[in-house]
XYZ file of N, CA and C in Angstrom:
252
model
N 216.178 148.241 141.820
C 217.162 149.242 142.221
C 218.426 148.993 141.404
N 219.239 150.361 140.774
C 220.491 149.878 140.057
C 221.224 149.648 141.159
N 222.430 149.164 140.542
C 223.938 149.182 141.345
C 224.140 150.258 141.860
N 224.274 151.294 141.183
C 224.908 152.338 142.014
C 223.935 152.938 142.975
N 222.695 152.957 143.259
C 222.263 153.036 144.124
C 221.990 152.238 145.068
N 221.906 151.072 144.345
C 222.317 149.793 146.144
C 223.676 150.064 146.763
N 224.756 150.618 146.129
C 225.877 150.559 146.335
C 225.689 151.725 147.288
N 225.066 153.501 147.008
C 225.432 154.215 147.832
C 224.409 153.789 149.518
N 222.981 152.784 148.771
C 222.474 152.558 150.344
C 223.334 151.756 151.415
N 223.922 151.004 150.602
C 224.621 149.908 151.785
C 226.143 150.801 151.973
N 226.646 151.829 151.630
C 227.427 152.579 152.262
C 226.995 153.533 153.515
N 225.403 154.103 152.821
C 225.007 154.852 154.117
C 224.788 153.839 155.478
N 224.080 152.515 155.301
C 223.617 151.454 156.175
C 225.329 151.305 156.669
N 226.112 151.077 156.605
C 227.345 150.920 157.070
C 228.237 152.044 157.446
N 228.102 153.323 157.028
C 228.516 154.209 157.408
C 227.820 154.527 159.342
N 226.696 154.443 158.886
C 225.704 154.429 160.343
C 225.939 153.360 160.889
N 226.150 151.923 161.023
C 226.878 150.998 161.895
C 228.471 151.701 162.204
N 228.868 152.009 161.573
C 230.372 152.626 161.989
C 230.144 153.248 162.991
N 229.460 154.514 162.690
C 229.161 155.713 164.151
C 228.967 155.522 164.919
N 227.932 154.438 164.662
C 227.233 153.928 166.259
C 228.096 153.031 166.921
N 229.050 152.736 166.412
C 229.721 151.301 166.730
C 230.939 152.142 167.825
N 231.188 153.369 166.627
C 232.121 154.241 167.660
C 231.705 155.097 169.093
N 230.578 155.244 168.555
C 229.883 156.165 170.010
C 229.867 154.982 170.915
N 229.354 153.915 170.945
C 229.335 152.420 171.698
C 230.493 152.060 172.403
N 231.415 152.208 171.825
C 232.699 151.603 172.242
C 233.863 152.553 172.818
N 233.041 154.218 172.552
C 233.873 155.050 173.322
C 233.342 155.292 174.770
N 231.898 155.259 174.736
C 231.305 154.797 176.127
C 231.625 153.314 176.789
N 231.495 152.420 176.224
C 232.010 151.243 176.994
C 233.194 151.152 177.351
N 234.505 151.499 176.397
C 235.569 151.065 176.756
C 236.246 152.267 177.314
N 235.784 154.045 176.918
C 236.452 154.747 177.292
C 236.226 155.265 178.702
N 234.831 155.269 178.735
C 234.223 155.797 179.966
C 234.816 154.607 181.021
N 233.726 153.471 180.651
C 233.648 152.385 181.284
C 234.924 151.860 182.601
N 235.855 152.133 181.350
C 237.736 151.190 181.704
C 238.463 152.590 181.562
N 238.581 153.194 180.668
C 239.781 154.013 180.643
C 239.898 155.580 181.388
N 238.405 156.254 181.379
C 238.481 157.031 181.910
C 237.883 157.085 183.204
N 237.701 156.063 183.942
C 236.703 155.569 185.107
C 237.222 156.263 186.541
N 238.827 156.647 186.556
C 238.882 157.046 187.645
C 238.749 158.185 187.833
N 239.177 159.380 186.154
C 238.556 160.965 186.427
C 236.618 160.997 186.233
N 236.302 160.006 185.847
C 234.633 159.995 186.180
C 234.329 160.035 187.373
N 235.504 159.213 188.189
C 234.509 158.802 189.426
C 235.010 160.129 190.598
N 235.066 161.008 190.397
C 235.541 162.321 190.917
C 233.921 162.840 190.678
N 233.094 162.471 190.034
C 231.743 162.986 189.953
C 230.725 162.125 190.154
N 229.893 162.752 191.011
C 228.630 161.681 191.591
C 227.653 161.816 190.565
N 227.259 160.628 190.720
C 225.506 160.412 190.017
C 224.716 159.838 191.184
N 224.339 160.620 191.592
C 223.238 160.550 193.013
C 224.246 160.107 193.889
N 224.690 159.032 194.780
C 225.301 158.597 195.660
C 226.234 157.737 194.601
N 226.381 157.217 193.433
C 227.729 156.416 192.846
C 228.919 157.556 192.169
N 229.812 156.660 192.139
C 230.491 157.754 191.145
C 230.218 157.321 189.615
N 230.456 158.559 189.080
C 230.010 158.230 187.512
C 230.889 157.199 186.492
N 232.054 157.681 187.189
C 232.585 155.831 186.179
C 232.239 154.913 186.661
N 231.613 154.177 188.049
C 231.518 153.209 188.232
C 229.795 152.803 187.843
N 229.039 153.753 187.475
C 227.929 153.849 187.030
C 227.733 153.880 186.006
N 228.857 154.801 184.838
C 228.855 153.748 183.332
C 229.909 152.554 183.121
N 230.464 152.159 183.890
C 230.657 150.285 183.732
C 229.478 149.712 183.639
N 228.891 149.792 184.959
C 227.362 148.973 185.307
C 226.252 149.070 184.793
N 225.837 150.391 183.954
C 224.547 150.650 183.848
C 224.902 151.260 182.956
N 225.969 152.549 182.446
C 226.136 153.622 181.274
C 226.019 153.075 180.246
N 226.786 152.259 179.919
C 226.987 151.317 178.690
C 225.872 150.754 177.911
N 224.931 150.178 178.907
C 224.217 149.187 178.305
C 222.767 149.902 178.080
N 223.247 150.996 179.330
C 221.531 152.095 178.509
C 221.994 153.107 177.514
N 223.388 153.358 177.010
C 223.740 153.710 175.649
C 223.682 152.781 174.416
N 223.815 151.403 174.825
C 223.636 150.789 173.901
C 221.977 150.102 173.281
N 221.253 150.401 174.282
C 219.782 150.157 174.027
C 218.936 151.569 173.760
N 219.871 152.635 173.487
C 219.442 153.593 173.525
C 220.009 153.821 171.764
N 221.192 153.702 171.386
C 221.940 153.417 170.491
C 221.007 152.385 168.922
N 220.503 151.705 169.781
C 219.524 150.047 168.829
C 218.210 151.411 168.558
N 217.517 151.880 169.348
C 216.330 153.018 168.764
C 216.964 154.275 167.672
N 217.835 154.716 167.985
C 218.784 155.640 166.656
C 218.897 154.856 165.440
N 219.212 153.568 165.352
C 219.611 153.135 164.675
C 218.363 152.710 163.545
N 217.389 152.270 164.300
C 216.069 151.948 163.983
C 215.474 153.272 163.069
N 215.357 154.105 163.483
C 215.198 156.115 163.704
C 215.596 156.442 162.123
N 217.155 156.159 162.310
C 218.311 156.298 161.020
C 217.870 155.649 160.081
N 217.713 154.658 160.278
C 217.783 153.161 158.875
C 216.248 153.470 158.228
N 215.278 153.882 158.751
C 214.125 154.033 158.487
C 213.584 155.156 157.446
N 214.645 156.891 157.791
C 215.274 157.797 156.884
C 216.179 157.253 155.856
N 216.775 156.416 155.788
C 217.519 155.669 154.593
C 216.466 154.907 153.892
N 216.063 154.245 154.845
C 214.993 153.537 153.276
C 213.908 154.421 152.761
N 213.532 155.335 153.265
C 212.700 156.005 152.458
C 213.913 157.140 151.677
N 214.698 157.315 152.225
C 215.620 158.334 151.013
C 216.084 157.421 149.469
N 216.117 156.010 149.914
C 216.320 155.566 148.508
C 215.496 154.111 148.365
N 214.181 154.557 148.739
C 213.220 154.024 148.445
C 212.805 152.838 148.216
N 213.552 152.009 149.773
C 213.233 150.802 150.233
C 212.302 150.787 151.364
N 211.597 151.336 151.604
C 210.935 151.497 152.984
C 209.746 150.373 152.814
N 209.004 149.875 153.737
C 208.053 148.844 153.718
C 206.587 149.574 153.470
């Protein structure tokens, strides 16, 4: 592989850790902590919904987040033709 195409894969591979890193951390920290008390004005079955993504939102966005990522990276290596 030349340079400039290792160069634009490991921008896309890092461009896609960025996104995900932001979608991650706007659910954990925004939902989670910052917006938790206009969430919890809405039920999810019997909890309220901010107190249900502290506990549980987060971490099934973020294991949900690890399969996208998998999904993504997999379309990158075959777009520049590292795939296994």
């Amino acid at each position: 592989m030349d340079k400039a195409k290792a160069e634009a894969y490991w921008k896309a591979n890092i461009n896609l850790i960025r996104n995900l890193l932001i979608v991650w951390a706007v659910v954990s920290y925004g939902f989670g902590i910052v917006l938790v008390q206009a969430l919890n004005n809405i039920k999810l079955g019997s909890l309220p919904l901010g107190f249900w993504f502290a506990h549980q939102g987060a971490i099934i966005i973020f294991v949900i987040l690890i399969f996208v990522y998998v999904a993504q990276m997999n379309k990158i290596d075959q777009q520049f033709d590292v795939h296994e």
